[in-house]
Amino acid sequence: MNLYERIPNNVNLSEDKKLQRALEKWLPNFLDWWHDMGPEGFQNKDVWLRTAVDVGSEGWAHFDYVKMPDYRWGIFLEPPQPDAKIGFGDNYGQPAYQEVPGEFRNSLRRIIVTQGDTEPASVEQQRQLGKTCPSLYDLRNLFQVNVEEGRHLWAMVYLLHRYFGRDGRDEADALLERRSGNPDKPRILEAFNQPCDDWLNFFCFTMFTDRDGKYQLSALAESGFEPLARTCQFMLTEEAHHMFVGDTGLNRVVKRTAQLMKQGDVRELGGIPLDIIQKHINFWFSYSLDLFGGEISSNSADFFAAGLKGRYKEQEQYEDHIVAEQNFTMKVVDEGQVKDRKVPMRNALNEVLRTEYVRDCEKGLARWNKSLADEGISERLFLPSSRFHRHVGEYAGRHFDIEGNLITAEEFEGRKAEWLPTIEDREYVRSLMHPVTEPGKIANWIAPPATGIKGKPFEFEYVRL
Ligand SMILES: [Fe+2]
Ligand SMILES: [Fe+2]
């Protein structure tokens, strides 16, 4: 594979002239978008980045200095499985779909467009962050995440161009036209319209919102539409680093806060108080839960029945891949009370996936609480109830306290400032965000990482400014 091909790929692009031409036409529009909406102020700097060059378990990535607009956004799918079968749903055991089945065309396009829309959205949300980086190491990680979200956009655009003809091309164009937070043409999902304008938000975003991405991609990696499954399988390889950035980033903030707590008043010492960190967790966790969709969902049942979207680790974790008989008991609001309700399992698959996600998030919390314990601090961080501060599904339009008890709108208003970041909290965090760009130096509100990237030390010049 030649790294310097115009669109590096393992899909034999050079043999499909029509597709190649379509993508080459889309490429300059993508680059225009990258210039307009990608990281501001760093486009001509050398950044030490990894580039996907293959899908093999050894050496899939190449590390070197590159200017971001010269990054090679390639198209990589995991190799096909011979005799791939649909792994779940009504057509379980049938040959996997190699082309889009007519009856599922709209659903499948919707799934791909919704996933695709999140990728450029996050780049837009994070566009100003480079200017206030806490270290060169963090600056590089931000840009690594940004260019890979760009590649994930490419991955979805490839599927739209290759498998959906004209309306696929129109959708691919529209992915470059919507803008995060724009009232007239917003991004599709609400968490991707929230500003991500300081580094605490960035770490929360990569911890909680990228982690939703991991679970969505994992469910699609099971898809009976094989090109989608193979695409998502490879995206997960890159996604792991994004969550690493969020998880370890928050851990470093927590650790630094704990150190400052032992010295005196965290605010006076220029750190981020633990309660502000907790409020950010509450905010991003609740918005990220919304991304899984309604608790009771006919879409989830339809997607599963059609073999389009499976469960997390469908093949590894489950014996019954038809799931026609099972039920799932969940909490719903009924006559002003939170009660159990039994729902057909296929209609509860959003909630099943969300439950896996929550379990994964809890591991992050355990790591951060261990850092607090290691520093000798007795306070602990926690995840709010899944019912708290929801805007989608069963609990939307109602009010719950942080433990998930139903409360009135007035009570919620009265206590909101205890649970969610206030304007003052956000302004305080923003007041700490001053760039630190000397190699080996770090901002006062965050601890340095335990190690650098790919064997390089923390002091390495990850970005040449
Ligand atoms: Fe992504
Ligand atoms: Fe990501």
CSV table of C-alpha atoms and ligand atoms in Angstrom, one decimal:
chain,number,residue,atom,x,y,z
A,1,MET,CA,0.0,0.0,0.0
A,2,ASN,CA,1.4,3.3,-1.0
A,3,LEU,CA,1.0,5.9,1.8
A,4,TYR,CA,1.0,8.7,-0.7
A,5,GLU,CA,-1.8,7.6,-2.9
A,6,ARG,CA,-4.4,10.3,-3.0
A,7,ILE,CA,-7.0,8.2,-1.1
A,8,PRO,CA,-5.2,5.3,0.6
A,9,ASN,CA,-7.4,2.3,0.7
A,10,ASN,CA,-7.8,-1.4,0.8
A,11,VAL,CA,-11.0,-1.5,-1.2
A,12,ASN,CA,-9.4,-1.6,-4.7
A,13,LEU,CA,-10.5,1.9,-5.4
A,14,SER,CA,-8.3,2.1,-8.5
A,15,GLU,CA,-10.5,-0.6,-10.1
A,16,ASP,CA,-13.8,1.2,-9.6
A,17,LYS,CA,-13.4,4.3,-11.7
A,18,LYS,CA,-16.9,5.6,-11.1
A,19,LEU,CA,-16.5,5.4,-7.4
A,20,GLN,CA,-13.0,6.8,-7.5
A,21,ARG,CA,-14.2,9.8,-9.5
A,22,ALA,CA,-17.1,10.4,-7.1
A,23,LEU,CA,-14.7,10.4,-4.1
A,24,GLU,CA,-12.2,12.5,-5.9
A,25,LYS,CA,-14.9,15.1,-6.4
A,26,TRP,CA,-15.9,14.9,-2.8
A,27,LEU,CA,-12.2,15.2,-1.6
A,28,PRO,CA,-11.8,19.0,-2.3
A,29,ASN,CA,-15.1,19.7,-0.6
A,30,PHE,CA,-13.9,17.8,2.4
A,31,LEU,CA,-10.6,19.7,2.4
A,32,ASP,CA,-12.5,23.0,2.2
A,33,TRP,CA,-14.6,21.9,5.2
A,34,TRP,CA,-11.4,20.9,7.0
A,35,HIS,CA,-9.9,24.3,6.4
A,36,ASP,CA,-13.1,26.1,7.5
A,37,MET,CA,-14.1,23.9,10.4
A,38,GLY,CA,-11.0,22.0,11.5
A,39,PRO,CA,-8.6,23.0,14.3
A,40,GLU,CA,-8.1,26.8,14.0
A,41,GLY,CA,-4.6,28.2,14.0
A,42,PHE,CA,-2.6,25.0,13.5
A,43,GLN,CA,-3.2,24.0,9.9
A,44,ASN,CA,0.4,24.5,8.8
A,45,LYS,CA,2.1,23.1,11.9
A,46,ASP,CA,3.9,19.8,12.0
A,47,VAL,CA,2.0,17.4,14.2
A,48,TRP,CA,3.4,13.9,15.2
A,49,LEU,CA,0.4,11.8,14.1
A,50,ARG,CA,-0.5,8.3,13.4
A,51,THR,CA,-2.0,7.5,10.0
A,52,ALA,CA,-3.9,4.3,9.3
A,53,VAL,CA,-2.1,2.5,6.5
A,54,ASP,CA,-3.4,-1.0,6.8
A,55,VAL,CA,-5.7,-3.1,8.9
A,56,GLY,CA,-3.2,-5.8,10.0
A,57,SER,CA,-2.9,-6.4,13.8
A,58,GLU,CA,0.8,-5.5,13.5
A,59,GLY,CA,1.7,-2.2,11.9
A,60,TRP,CA,-1.6,-0.8,10.9
A,61,ALA,CA,-0.5,2.7,11.7
A,62,HIS,CA,2.4,4.9,10.6
A,63,PHE,CA,3.7,7.6,13.0
A,64,ASP,CA,5.4,10.8,11.7
A,65,TYR,CA,5.2,14.6,11.5
A,66,VAL,CA,2.5,15.7,9.2
A,67,LYS,CA,0.6,19.0,8.5
A,68,MET,CA,-3.0,18.2,9.2
A,69,PRO,CA,-4.4,19.3,5.7
A,70,ASP,CA,-1.8,16.8,4.2
A,71,TYR,CA,-3.1,13.9,6.4
A,72,ARG,CA,-4.0,10.9,4.3
A,73,TRP,CA,-7.6,10.1,5.1
A,74,GLY,CA,-7.9,6.6,3.9
A,75,ILE,CA,-10.6,4.0,3.5
A,76,PHE,CA,-9.9,0.8,5.4
A,77,LEU,CA,-12.2,-2.2,6.0
A,78,GLU,CA,-11.4,-5.3,7.9
A,79,PRO,CA,-10.9,-8.2,5.5
A,80,PRO,CA,-14.0,-10.1,4.5
A,81,GLN,CA,-14.9,-13.3,6.2
A,82,PRO,CA,-15.4,-16.2,3.7
A,83,ASP,CA,-19.0,-17.3,3.9
A,84,ALA,CA,-20.1,-14.5,6.2
A,85,LYS,CA,-23.6,-15.0,7.7
A,86,ILE,CA,-26.1,-12.8,9.2
A,87,GLY,CA,-25.5,-13.2,12.9
A,88,PHE,CA,-28.9,-12.4,14.4
A,89,GLY,CA,-32.5,-11.5,13.8
A,90,ASP,CA,-35.2,-12.9,11.5
A,91,ASN,CA,-32.7,-13.9,8.8
A,92,TYR,CA,-30.1,-15.4,11.2
A,93,GLY,CA,-27.8,-17.8,9.4
A,94,GLN,CA,-28.5,-16.5,5.9
A,95,PRO,CA,-25.6,-15.2,3.8
A,96,ALA,CA,-24.6,-11.7,4.8
A,97,TYR,CA,-25.8,-8.8,2.6
A,98,GLN,CA,-23.0,-7.7,0.2
A,99,GLU,CA,-25.3,-5.1,-1.3
A,100,VAL,CA,-28.0,-3.0,0.3
A,101,PRO,CA,-31.3,-5.0,0.5
A,102,GLY,CA,-34.1,-2.9,-1.1
A,103,GLU,CA,-36.5,-3.2,1.8
A,104,PHE,CA,-33.9,-2.0,4.3
A,105,ARG,CA,-32.3,0.7,2.1
A,106,ASN,CA,-33.8,3.7,4.0
A,107,SER,CA,-33.1,2.3,7.5
A,108,LEU,CA,-29.5,1.5,6.5
A,109,ARG,CA,-28.9,4.9,5.0
A,110,ARG,CA,-30.3,6.6,8.1
A,111,ILE,CA,-28.0,4.5,10.3
A,112,ILE,CA,-24.9,5.4,8.2
A,113,VAL,CA,-25.8,9.1,7.9
A,114,THR,CA,-26.5,9.4,11.6
A,115,GLN,CA,-23.2,7.8,12.5
A,116,GLY,CA,-21.4,9.8,9.8
A,117,ASP,CA,-22.8,13.1,11.0
A,118,THR,CA,-21.2,12.7,14.5
A,119,GLU,CA,-17.7,12.5,13.0
A,120,PRO,CA,-17.3,16.0,11.5
A,121,ALA,CA,-19.5,17.4,14.2
A,122,SER,CA,-17.0,16.6,16.9
A,123,VAL,CA,-14.2,18.3,14.9
A,124,GLU,CA,-16.3,21.4,14.7
A,125,GLN,CA,-17.1,21.3,18.4
A,126,GLN,CA,-13.4,21.1,19.3
A,127,ARG,CA,-12.1,23.6,16.7
A,128,GLN,CA,-10.9,26.3,19.2
A,129,LEU,CA,-9.4,24.0,21.8
A,130,GLY,CA,-5.9,23.9,20.4
A,131,LYS,CA,-5.4,27.5,21.5
A,132,THR,CA,-5.6,26.6,25.2
A,133,CYS,CA,-3.8,23.3,25.3
A,134,PRO,CA,-2.4,22.2,28.7
A,135,SER,CA,0.6,20.7,27.0
A,136,LEU,CA,2.0,19.7,23.6
A,137,TYR,CA,1.2,16.1,24.4
A,138,ASP,CA,-2.4,17.0,24.9
A,139,LEU,CA,-2.4,19.2,21.8
A,140,ARG,CA,-1.2,16.3,19.7
A,141,ASN,CA,-3.8,14.0,21.1
A,142,LEU,CA,-6.6,16.5,20.3
A,143,PHE,CA,-5.4,16.7,16.7
A,144,GLN,CA,-5.0,12.9,16.5
A,145,VAL,CA,-8.7,12.6,17.6
A,146,ASN,CA,-9.7,15.3,15.1
A,147,VAL,CA,-8.0,13.8,12.0
A,148,GLU,CA,-9.3,10.3,12.9
A,149,GLU,CA,-12.9,11.6,13.2
A,150,GLY,CA,-12.2,13.0,9.7
A,151,ARG,CA,-11.3,9.5,8.6
A,152,HIS,CA,-14.4,8.1,10.1
A,153,LEU,CA,-16.4,10.6,8.1
A,154,TRP,CA,-14.5,9.2,5.0
A,155,ALA,CA,-15.5,5.7,6.1
A,156,MET,CA,-19.2,6.5,6.1
A,157,VAL,CA,-18.9,8.5,2.9
A,158,TYR,CA,-17.3,5.6,1.2
A,159,LEU,CA,-20.3,3.4,2.1
A,160,LEU,CA,-22.8,6.1,0.9
A,161,HIS,CA,-21.0,6.5,-2.4
A,162,ARG,CA,-20.4,2.9,-3.0
A,163,TYR,CA,-23.7,1.4,-2.0
A,164,PHE,CA,-26.4,4.1,-2.2
A,165,GLY,CA,-26.0,5.7,-5.6
A,166,ARG,CA,-27.3,9.2,-6.1
A,167,ASP,CA,-29.1,9.7,-2.8
A,168,GLY,CA,-25.9,8.4,-1.1
A,169,ARG,CA,-23.9,11.1,-2.9
A,170,ASP,CA,-26.4,13.8,-1.8
A,171,GLU,CA,-26.2,12.6,1.8
A,172,ALA,CA,-22.4,12.7,1.6
A,173,ASP,CA,-22.6,16.3,0.5
A,174,ALA,CA,-25.0,17.2,3.3
A,175,LEU,CA,-22.6,15.8,5.8
A,176,LEU,CA,-20.2,18.7,4.9
A,177,GLU,CA,-23.1,21.2,5.0
A,178,ARG,CA,-24.5,20.8,8.5
A,179,ARG,CA,-22.7,22.5,11.3
A,180,SER,CA,-22.5,21.8,15.0
A,181,GLY,CA,-24.7,24.2,17.0
A,182,ASN,CA,-26.0,26.0,13.9
A,183,PRO,CA,-29.6,26.9,14.5
A,184,ASP,CA,-30.6,26.6,10.8
A,185,LYS,CA,-28.6,23.4,9.9
A,186,PRO,CA,-27.6,21.7,13.1
A,187,ARG,CA,-25.9,18.3,13.5
A,188,ILE,CA,-28.4,15.5,13.8
A,189,LEU,CA,-27.8,14.5,17.5
A,190,GLU,CA,-28.0,16.9,20.3
A,191,ALA,CA,-24.8,16.0,22.2
A,192,PHE,CA,-23.0,17.0,19.0
A,193,ASN,CA,-24.5,20.5,19.1
A,194,GLN,CA,-23.1,21.3,22.6
A,195,PRO,CA,-20.1,23.5,22.6
A,196,CYS,CA,-16.8,21.8,23.6
A,197,ASP,CA,-14.8,24.9,24.3
A,198,ASP,CA,-12.6,24.0,27.2
A,199,TRP,CA,-10.4,20.9,28.0
A,200,LEU,CA,-12.5,19.6,30.9
A,201,ASN,CA,-15.4,19.4,28.4
A,202,PHE,CA,-13.1,17.8,25.8
A,203,PHE,CA,-12.0,15.1,28.2
A,204,CYS,CA,-15.6,14.5,29.2
A,205,PHE,CA,-16.6,14.4,25.6
A,206,THR,CA,-14.0,11.8,24.7
A,207,MET,CA,-14.7,9.8,27.8
A,208,PHE,CA,-18.5,9.7,27.6
A,209,THR,CA,-19.6,10.7,24.1
A,210,ASP,CA,-16.9,8.9,22.1
A,211,ARG,CA,-17.7,5.9,24.3
A,212,ASP,CA,-21.2,6.0,23.0
A,213,GLY,CA,-19.6,5.8,19.6
A,214,LYS,CA,-17.7,2.7,20.7
A,215,TYR,CA,-21.0,1.0,21.6
A,216,GLN,CA,-22.8,2.1,18.4
A,217,LEU,CA,-19.9,1.0,16.3
A,218,SER,CA,-19.7,-2.3,18.1
A,219,ALA,CA,-23.4,-2.9,17.4
A,220,LEU,CA,-22.9,-2.0,13.8
A,221,ALA,CA,-19.7,-4.2,13.6
A,222,GLU,CA,-22.1,-7.1,14.1
A,223,SER,CA,-24.2,-6.0,11.1
A,224,GLY,CA,-25.4,-8.4,8.5
A,225,PHE,CA,-24.6,-5.7,5.9
A,226,GLU,CA,-21.0,-6.9,5.7
A,227,PRO,CA,-19.4,-3.7,4.3
A,228,LEU,CA,-20.7,-1.8,7.2
A,229,ALA,CA,-19.6,-4.4,9.7
A,230,ARG,CA,-16.1,-4.5,8.3
A,231,THR,CA,-15.9,-0.7,8.3
A,232,CYS,CA,-17.0,-0.3,11.9
A,233,GLN,CA,-14.6,-3.1,13.1
A,234,PHE,CA,-11.7,-1.0,11.9
A,235,MET,CA,-13.0,2.3,13.2
A,236,LEU,CA,-13.1,0.7,16.7
A,237,THR,CA,-9.3,0.3,16.5
A,238,GLU,CA,-8.9,4.1,16.3
A,239,GLU,CA,-11.7,4.8,18.6
A,240,ALA,CA,-9.9,3.1,21.5
A,241,HIS,CA,-7.3,5.9,21.6
A,242,HIS,CA,-10.0,8.6,21.7
A,243,MET,CA,-11.5,7.1,24.9
A,244,PHE,CA,-8.0,6.7,26.3
A,245,VAL,CA,-7.6,10.4,25.9
A,246,GLY,CA,-10.8,11.1,27.8
A,247,ASP,CA,-10.4,8.5,30.5
A,248,THR,CA,-6.7,9.3,31.3
A,249,GLY,CA,-7.3,13.1,30.8
A,250,LEU,CA,-10.0,13.1,33.5
A,251,ASN,CA,-7.9,10.9,35.6
A,252,ARG,CA,-5.1,13.4,35.4
A,253,VAL,CA,-7.4,16.3,36.3
A,254,VAL,CA,-8.7,14.4,39.3
A,255,LYS,CA,-5.2,13.5,40.4
A,256,ARG,CA,-4.1,17.1,40.2
A,257,THR,CA,-7.2,18.3,42.1
A,258,ALA,CA,-6.5,15.8,44.8
A,259,GLN,CA,-2.9,17.0,45.1
A,260,LEU,CA,-4.1,20.6,45.4
A,261,MET,CA,-6.8,19.6,48.0
A,262,LYS,CA,-4.0,18.5,50.3
A,263,GLN,CA,-2.2,21.9,49.9
A,264,GLY,CA,-5.2,24.1,50.5
A,265,ASP,CA,-8.1,25.7,48.6
A,266,VAL,CA,-8.2,24.2,45.1
A,267,ARG,CA,-9.6,27.4,43.6
A,268,GLU,CA,-7.0,29.6,45.2
A,269,LEU,CA,-4.4,27.2,43.9
A,270,GLY,CA,-5.7,27.4,40.4
A,271,GLY,CA,-7.2,23.8,40.2
A,272,ILE,CA,-10.6,22.5,39.3
A,273,PRO,CA,-12.6,21.7,42.4
A,274,LEU,CA,-14.0,18.2,42.6
A,275,ASP,CA,-17.6,19.4,42.6
A,276,ILE,CA,-17.1,21.1,39.2
A,277,ILE,CA,-15.7,17.9,37.8
A,278,GLN,CA,-18.7,16.0,39.2
A,279,LYS,CA,-21.1,18.4,37.5
A,280,HIS,CA,-19.3,18.0,34.2
A,281,ILE,CA,-19.6,14.2,34.6
A,282,ASN,CA,-23.4,14.6,35.2
A,283,PHE,CA,-23.8,16.8,32.2
A,284,TRP,CA,-21.9,14.7,29.6
A,285,PHE,CA,-23.0,11.3,30.9
A,286,SER,CA,-26.7,12.3,30.7
A,287,TYR,CA,-26.3,13.8,27.2
A,288,SER,CA,-24.4,10.7,26.1
A,289,LEU,CA,-27.1,8.4,27.4
A,290,ASP,CA,-29.6,10.1,25.1
A,291,LEU,CA,-27.5,9.0,22.1
A,292,PHE,CA,-28.6,5.5,22.6
A,293,GLY,CA,-32.2,6.4,21.8
A,294,GLY,CA,-35.5,5.7,23.5
A,295,GLU,CA,-35.7,2.9,26.2
A,296,ILE,CA,-38.6,1.3,24.4
A,297,SER,CA,-38.0,1.5,20.7
A,298,SER,CA,-39.6,-0.1,17.6
A,299,ASN,CA,-36.6,1.0,15.6
A,300,SER,CA,-34.3,-1.1,17.7
A,301,ALA,CA,-36.6,-4.1,17.2
A,302,ASP,CA,-36.8,-3.5,13.4
A,303,PHE,CA,-33.0,-3.0,13.0
A,304,PHE,CA,-32.4,-6.2,15.0
A,305,ALA,CA,-35.0,-8.2,13.1
A,306,ALA,CA,-33.5,-7.1,9.8
A,307,GLY,CA,-30.0,-8.1,10.9
A,308,LEU,CA,-28.7,-4.5,10.5
A,309,LYS,CA,-27.7,-3.7,14.1
A,310,GLY,CA,-26.9,-6.3,16.7
A,311,ARG,CA,-26.0,-6.2,20.4
A,312,TYR,CA,-22.6,-5.5,21.9
A,313,LYS,CA,-20.5,-8.6,21.3
A,314,GLU,CA,-23.5,-10.4,19.8
A,315,GLN,CA,-21.5,-13.5,18.9
A,316,GLU,CA,-19.3,-13.7,21.9
A,317,GLN,CA,-21.9,-12.9,24.7
A,318,TYR,CA,-25.1,-14.5,23.5
A,319,GLU,CA,-26.5,-17.9,22.6
A,320,ASP,CA,-29.9,-16.9,21.4
A,321,HIS,CA,-29.5,-14.7,18.4
A,322,ILE,CA,-33.2,-14.6,17.4
A,323,VAL,CA,-34.5,-13.1,20.7
A,324,ALA,CA,-38.1,-13.5,19.8
A,325,GLU,CA,-39.3,-14.9,23.2
A,326,GLN,CA,-37.3,-13.0,25.8
A,327,ASN,CA,-38.5,-10.0,27.8
A,328,PHE,CA,-36.6,-7.2,29.5
A,329,THR,CA,-37.7,-5.4,32.7
A,330,MET,CA,-37.0,-1.7,32.9
A,331,LYS,CA,-38.1,1.3,34.9
A,332,VAL,CA,-40.7,3.5,33.4
A,333,VAL,CA,-42.8,6.3,34.8
A,334,ASP,CA,-46.4,5.3,35.4
A,335,GLU,CA,-49.0,7.4,37.1
A,336,GLY,CA,-46.4,9.7,38.7
A,337,GLN,CA,-44.3,6.8,40.0
A,338,VAL,CA,-41.2,4.9,38.8
A,339,LYS,CA,-42.3,1.3,38.2
A,340,ASP,CA,-41.0,-1.8,36.6
A,341,ARG,CA,-42.4,-2.7,33.2
A,342,LYS,CA,-41.8,-5.9,31.1
A,343,VAL,CA,-41.0,-5.1,27.5
A,344,PRO,CA,-40.3,-7.5,24.6
A,345,MET,CA,-36.5,-7.8,24.5
A,346,ARG,CA,-36.2,-6.7,20.9
A,347,ASN,CA,-37.9,-3.4,21.8
A,348,ALA,CA,-35.4,-2.9,24.7
A,349,LEU,CA,-32.2,-3.2,22.8
A,350,ASN,CA,-31.3,0.4,23.1
A,351,GLU,CA,-31.5,0.0,26.8
A,352,VAL,CA,-29.5,-3.2,26.7
A,353,LEU,CA,-26.7,-1.4,24.8
A,354,ARG,CA,-27.0,1.6,27.2
A,355,THR,CA,-26.6,-0.8,30.2
A,356,GLU,CA,-23.3,-2.1,28.7
A,357,TYR,CA,-22.2,1.4,28.2
A,358,VAL,CA,-23.0,2.4,31.8
A,359,ARG,CA,-21.0,-0.6,33.1
A,360,ASP,CA,-18.0,0.5,31.0
A,361,CYS,CA,-18.3,4.1,32.3
A,362,GLU,CA,-18.3,2.8,35.8
A,363,LYS,CA,-14.8,1.4,35.3
A,364,GLY,CA,-13.6,4.9,34.5
A,365,LEU,CA,-15.1,6.2,37.7
A,366,ALA,CA,-13.4,3.4,39.6
A,367,ARG,CA,-10.0,4.4,38.1
A,368,TRP,CA,-10.5,8.0,39.0
A,369,ASN,CA,-11.7,7.1,42.5
A,370,LYS,CA,-8.6,5.0,42.9
A,371,SER,CA,-6.5,8.1,42.1
A,372,LEU,CA,-8.4,10.0,44.8
A,373,ALA,CA,-7.7,7.2,47.3
A,374,ASP,CA,-4.0,7.0,46.3
A,375,GLU,CA,-3.7,10.7,47.1
A,376,GLY,CA,-5.4,10.1,50.5
A,377,ILE,CA,-8.6,11.9,49.6
A,378,SER,CA,-11.8,10.5,51.0
A,379,GLU,CA,-14.3,12.1,48.6
A,380,ARG,CA,-15.5,10.0,45.6
A,381,LEU,CA,-16.9,10.7,42.2
A,382,PHE,CA,-19.9,8.9,40.8
A,383,LEU,CA,-22.3,8.5,37.9
A,384,PRO,CA,-25.7,10.0,38.2
A,385,SER,CA,-28.8,7.9,37.8
A,386,SER,CA,-29.6,7.1,34.1
A,387,ARG,CA,-32.9,8.9,34.6
A,388,PHE,CA,-31.3,12.2,35.6
A,389,HIS,CA,-31.3,15.1,33.0
A,390,ARG,CA,-32.5,13.1,30.0
A,391,HIS,CA,-33.9,14.6,26.8
A,392,VAL,CA,-34.7,11.5,24.9
A,393,GLY,CA,-36.8,8.5,25.7
A,394,GLU,CA,-38.9,7.4,28.7
A,395,TYR,CA,-37.5,10.0,31.1
A,396,ALA,CA,-37.5,13.0,28.8
A,397,GLY,CA,-39.8,15.9,29.8
A,398,ARG,CA,-39.8,14.8,33.5
A,399,HIS,CA,-37.5,15.7,36.3
A,400,PHE,CA,-35.4,13.5,38.4
A,401,ASP,CA,-32.8,14.1,41.1
A,402,ILE,CA,-29.3,12.8,40.8
A,403,GLU,CA,-30.4,9.5,42.4
A,404,GLY,CA,-33.2,9.0,39.9
A,405,ASN,CA,-36.1,10.0,42.2
A,406,LEU,CA,-39.0,11.8,40.5
A,407,ILE,CA,-39.2,15.4,41.5
A,408,THR,CA,-41.1,18.5,40.3
A,409,ALA,CA,-39.9,20.9,37.7
A,410,GLU,CA,-39.6,23.6,40.5
A,411,GLU,CA,-37.5,21.3,42.7
A,412,PHE,CA,-35.2,20.6,39.7
A,413,GLU,CA,-34.8,24.3,39.0
A,414,GLY,CA,-34.0,24.9,42.6
A,415,ARG,CA,-31.3,22.3,42.8
A,416,LYS,CA,-30.0,22.4,39.2
A,417,ALA,CA,-26.9,24.4,40.2
A,418,GLU,CA,-25.8,21.6,42.6
A,419,TRP,CA,-25.9,19.0,39.8
A,420,LEU,CA,-25.0,20.7,36.5
A,421,PRO,CA,-22.3,23.2,35.6
A,422,THR,CA,-23.4,26.7,36.1
A,423,ILE,CA,-22.4,29.7,33.9
A,424,GLU,CA,-20.0,30.6,36.8
A,425,ASP,CA,-18.5,27.1,36.9
A,426,ARG,CA,-17.9,27.2,33.1
A,427,GLU,CA,-16.4,30.7,33.3
A,428,TYR,CA,-14.1,29.6,36.2
A,429,VAL,CA,-12.9,26.5,34.2
A,430,ARG,CA,-12.4,28.7,31.1
A,431,SER,CA,-10.3,31.2,33.2
A,432,LEU,CA,-7.8,28.4,33.9
A,433,MET,CA,-7.3,27.6,30.2
A,434,HIS,CA,-4.1,29.2,29.2
A,435,PRO,CA,-1.9,27.5,26.6
A,436,VAL,CA,1.2,25.7,27.7
A,437,THR,CA,3.3,24.9,24.7
A,438,GLU,CA,6.9,24.4,25.9
A,439,PRO,CA,7.9,20.8,25.5
A,440,GLY,CA,7.8,19.0,28.9
A,441,LYS,CA,5.7,21.7,30.6
A,442,ILE,CA,2.1,21.2,31.8
A,443,ALA,CA,-0.7,23.4,33.0
A,444,ASN,CA,-1.2,23.7,36.7
A,445,TRP,CA,-4.8,22.2,36.8
A,446,ILE,CA,-3.8,18.8,35.3
A,447,ALA,CA,-1.2,16.2,36.2
A,448,PRO,CA,1.3,15.0,33.4
A,449,PRO,CA,0.5,11.6,31.8
A,450,ALA,CA,2.2,8.5,33.1
A,451,THR,CA,3.9,7.9,29.7
A,452,GLY,CA,4.1,9.6,26.3
A,453,ILE,CA,2.8,8.3,23.0
A,454,LYS,CA,4.3,5.3,21.1
A,455,GLY,CA,7.4,5.1,23.3
A,456,LYS,CA,8.2,8.8,23.1
A,457,PRO,CA,8.6,10.7,26.4
A,458,PHE,CA,6.2,13.3,27.7
A,459,GLU,CA,8.9,15.9,26.9
A,460,PHE,CA,8.9,15.0,23.2
A,461,GLU,CA,8.0,17.9,20.8
A,462,TYR,CA,4.7,16.4,19.7
A,463,VAL,CA,3.7,19.6,17.8
A,464,ARG,CA,6.2,22.0,16.2
A,465,LEU,CA,4.8,25.4,16.8
B,1,FE,FE,-15.3,8.5,15.2
B,2,FE,FE,-13.9,9.1,18.3
